[in-house]
Amino acid sequence: MNVASPTIEQQQKLSDYMPQIPLGKRGEVDQIANAILFLSSEEANYINGTILSVDGGLSTT
């Protein structure tokens, strides 16, 4: 899906999907990038074998 310039059908799918996200908004690219940067940093050197969900709370519902 091209979220930068979505078609009318894609806009409808996004509209239907948005209420399911507890934070009520789409994640931004920098939010995903920050999670990746953290996991690849020295601060995360003791983290292993886990999943970090960056999904606005969707996986907790």
Coordinates of N, CA and C in Angstrom, one line a residue:
M1 N 0.8 -1.2 0.0 CA 0.0 0.0 0.0 C 0.9 1.2 0.0
N2 N 0.6 2.1 -0.9 CA 1.3 3.4 -0.9 C 0.6 4.4 0.0
V3 N 1.1 4.5 1.3 CA 0.5 5.4 2.2 C 0.8 6.9 2.0
A4 N 1.8 7.1 1.2 CA 2.2 8.5 0.9 C 1.1 9.1 0.0
S5 N 0.6 8.3 -0.9 CA -0.4 8.8 -1.9 C -1.4 7.6 -2.1
P6 N -2.2 7.3 -1.1 CA -3.1 6.2 -1.2 C -4.3 6.4 -2.2
T7 N -4.7 5.3 -2.8 CA -5.9 5.4 -3.6 C -7.2 5.5 -2.7
I8 N -8.3 5.7 -3.3 CA -9.5 5.8 -2.5 C -9.8 4.5 -1.8
E9 N -9.6 3.4 -2.4 CA -9.8 2.1 -1.8 C -8.8 1.9 -0.6
Q10 N -7.6 2.3 -0.8 CA -6.6 2.2 0.3 C -6.9 3.2 1.5
Q11 N -7.5 4.4 1.1 CA -7.9 5.3 2.2 C -9.0 4.7 3.0
Q12 N -9.9 4.0 2.4 CA -11.0 3.4 3.1 C -10.5 2.3 4.0
K13 N -9.6 1.5 3.5 CA -9.0 0.4 4.3 C -8.3 1.0 5.6
L14 N -7.5 2.1 5.4 CA -6.9 2.8 6.5 C -7.9 3.4 7.5
S15 N -9.0 3.9 7.0 CA -10.1 4.5 7.8 C -10.7 3.4 8.7
D16 N -10.9 2.2 8.1 CA -11.5 1.1 8.8 C -10.5 0.5 9.8
Y17 N -9.2 0.6 9.6 CA -8.2 0.0 10.4 C -7.9 0.9 11.6
M18 N -7.9 2.2 11.4 CA -7.5 3.2 12.5 C -8.2 3.0 13.8
P19 N -9.5 2.8 13.9 CA -10.1 2.7 15.2 C -9.6 1.5 16.0
Q20 N -9.0 0.5 15.4 CA -8.5 -0.7 16.1 C -7.2 -0.4 16.9
I21 N -6.5 0.7 16.5 CA -5.2 1.1 17.1 C -5.5 1.9 18.4
P22 N -5.2 1.4 19.6 CA -5.5 2.1 20.9 C -5.0 3.5 20.9
L23 N -3.8 3.8 20.4 CA -3.4 5.2 20.4 C -4.1 6.1 19.4
G24 N -4.9 5.5 18.5 CA -5.7 6.2 17.5 C -5.0 6.9 16.4
K25 N -3.8 6.5 16.1 CA -3.1 7.1 15.0 C -2.1 6.1 14.4
R26 N -1.7 6.4 13.2 CA -0.6 5.6 12.5 C 0.7 5.9 13.1
G27 N 1.6 4.9 13.1 CA 2.9 5.2 13.6 C 3.7 5.9 12.5
E28 N 4.6 6.7 12.9 CA 5.4 7.5 12.0 C 6.7 6.7 11.8
V29 N 7.4 7.0 10.6 CA 8.6 6.3 10.3 C 9.7 6.5 11.3
D30 N 9.8 7.7 11.9 CA 10.8 7.9 12.9 C 10.6 7.1 14.2
Q31 N 9.3 6.8 14.5 CA 9.0 5.9 15.7 C 9.5 4.5 15.4
I32 N 9.4 4.0 14.3 CA 9.9 2.7 13.9 C 11.4 2.7 13.9
A33 N 12.0 3.7 13.3 CA 13.4 3.9 13.3 C 14.0 4.0 14.6
N34 N 13.4 4.7 15.6 CA 13.9 4.9 16.9 C 14.0 3.5 17.6
A35 N 13.0 2.7 17.4 CA 13.0 1.3 18.0 C 14.1 0.5 17.5
I36 N 14.4 0.6 16.2 CA 15.5 -0.1 15.6 C 16.8 0.4 16.1
L37 N 16.9 1.7 16.2 CA 18.2 2.3 16.7 C 18.4 1.9 18.2
F38 N 17.4 1.9 19.0 CA 17.5 1.4 20.4 C 18.0 0.0 20.4
L39 N 17.4 -0.9 19.7 CA 17.7 -2.3 19.7 C 19.1 -2.6 19.2
S40 N 19.6 -1.7 18.3 CA 21.0 -1.9 17.8 C 22.0 -1.1 18.6
S41 N 21.6 -0.4 19.7 CA 22.5 0.4 20.5 C 23.1 -0.4 21.7
E42 N 24.1 0.1 22.3 CA 24.7 -0.5 23.5 C 23.7 -0.6 24.6
E43 N 22.7 0.3 24.7 CA 21.7 0.3 25.8 C 20.9 -1.0 25.8
A44 N 20.8 -1.6 24.6 CA 20.0 -2.8 24.5 C 20.9 -4.1 24.4
N45 N 22.1 -4.0 24.9 CA 23.0 -5.1 24.8 C 22.6 -6.4 25.6
Y46 N 21.7 -6.2 26.5 CA 21.3 -7.4 27.3 C 19.9 -7.9 26.9
I47 N 19.3 -7.3 25.9 CA 18.0 -7.7 25.4 C 18.2 -8.8 24.3
N48 N 17.5 -9.9 24.4 CA 17.6 -10.9 23.4 C 16.3 -11.8 23.5
G49 N 16.0 -12.5 22.4 CA 14.9 -13.4 22.4 C 13.5 -12.8 22.8
T50 N 13.3 -11.6 22.4 CA 12.0 -11.0 22.6 C 11.5 -10.2 21.4
I51 N 10.2 -9.9 21.4 CA 9.7 -9.1 20.3 C 9.3 -7.8 20.8
L52 N 9.8 -6.7 20.2 CA 9.4 -5.3 20.6 C 8.3 -4.9 19.6
S53 N 7.1 -4.8 20.0 CA 6.0 -4.4 19.2 C 5.9 -2.9 19.1
V54 N 6.0 -2.3 18.0 CA 5.9 -0.9 17.8 C 4.6 -0.7 16.9
D55 N 3.5 -0.8 17.6 CA 2.2 -0.8 16.9 C 1.1 0.0 17.6
G56 N 1.5 0.9 18.4 CA 0.5 1.8 19.0 C -0.4 1.1 20.0
G57 N 0.0 -0.1 20.4 CA -0.8 -0.8 21.4 C -1.7 -1.9 20.7
L58 N -1.7 -2.0 19.4 CA -2.6 -2.9 18.7 C -2.4 -4.4 19.2
S59 N -1.2 -4.8 19.5 CA -0.9 -6.2 19.9 C -1.4 -6.5 21.3
T60 N -1.8 -5.4 22.1 CA -2.2 -5.7 23.4 C -3.7 -5.8 23.6
T61 N -4.4 -5.6 22.5 CA -5.9 -5.6 22.5 C -6.4 -7.0 22.2

